């Protein structure tokens, strides 16, 4: 004991090291119970209003673009679990601190916990889809936490004041005359754990109701398309082991969005407003949409966060109504150059008006994916799909509004976060086979290549610094989807590096220059190392 004993607080801590730990524990228990109560209240108010989810959503919106990019790169679709886990750790540490403070410097511990409730309530009310009621979960939950914390910590305080004995050596014997109410503390802790458990079970039971939307979806029968997609040629899918299928099954389709809780939108409550710089604003309901002549198109969706060789890309058959036709009906005014699409969860995308009006581009207000209603996490009941543009500037899920505007007047969600306002998909190619190893001799190399809306004209592969070998292209339904390719290359035993490069239908060769995803999409050649022998 050198430095530490000189501080009065440390000296005091020396006298009752155990109580500090108990106080921290009381903080964690009270905080946990408070968050559980907040979940319970949120299960009644709105799932997104809970302290954890509203707070998490605010964090998602607030973190800088590079950090989010990093999270997507490293954790992929687990980025949300990582976020919630990190929040849990931070909150637990904060709650322990609140417990300690409440013992040492009352009422600052209770104030700290109360402040979390106030911030939680404010953040929840500021969510794009919030009502004032969204403040309730945090107020009630953290209010309960404050009461439980005060009750627990009060029982850790010696009843009569301790003798101011000079017990600097940490005399082990707890002052018998200044005993704390351990039994009372344990009782309060037990009640706290009970409250947490009941609240959690209750919130589970109540939120089972949120499966209502997926039940509606399960029962839904979508109309058949008036204009059906050309059938997928048999030769589009080479069906090689390890090669990505031409059409991505829904459960395997990548998912990227900012939503911590998948928005639950009932088609009966859904409508799409087309407004802004238009002559004839209108709103269309679900039933009206179903009555329109629908079309089907295969389109390969890609995320701008995809790295070279990455898998944030998928191809599906989309059923929907042309966005072009919606805009024709609304009659955009001169000067408009952008459509800001908006989701129930506040996400927005800014898409060039010209692209959406292009008669040669099948941009859809989609309601079906691979023959079924959109999966809830892919935007049920309706989303946008625009061939040739990255998802962040075009593919708004749970879409409820199309506002015709200008790039000068407005911007999509990702633009102020460091991503380009325009996001045409860049030509890329990927090697799927072989991965890892291959027997010596003629080795089959295969993968996918994409240049949406232009189409792939050529794919070449090479081993090490050898000559480029032109791959054989699989068939495709058109320029808006990726294309499989395969080639055979003779490889001797040893390690080899395979590289691929594509050329689009206009003759543009995929650049070797490496660029990161931000601000407008990664470039570079995909290479893989194979050990042959
Ligand atoms: N409402 C909403 N729509 C969204 C997003 C989002 O965060 N929220 N992310 C976009 C991005 S970045 C991409 S790449 C695509 C991904 O669509 P998917 O999850 O169906 O693959 O959705 C787009 N639509
Ligand atoms: Mo994306």
Coordinates of C-alpha atoms and ligand atoms in Angstrom, one line a residue, residues 254 256 302-305 312 390-392 414, ligand 2:
X254 CA -27.2 -11.8 -48.8
X256 CA -27.7 -5.8 -45.8
X302 CA -25.0 -6.2 -55.5
X303 CA -23.9 -4.3 -52.4
X304 CA -21.3 -1.5 -52.7
X305 CA -19.6 -2.9 -49.6
X312 CA -22.6 -9.6 -51.0
X390 CA -25.7 -0.8 -56.1
X391 CA -28.4 -1.5 -53.5
X392 CA -27.6 1.6 -51.3
X414 CA -25.4 6.8 -47.2
Ligands
LIG2 MO1 -25.3 -2.3 -49.8

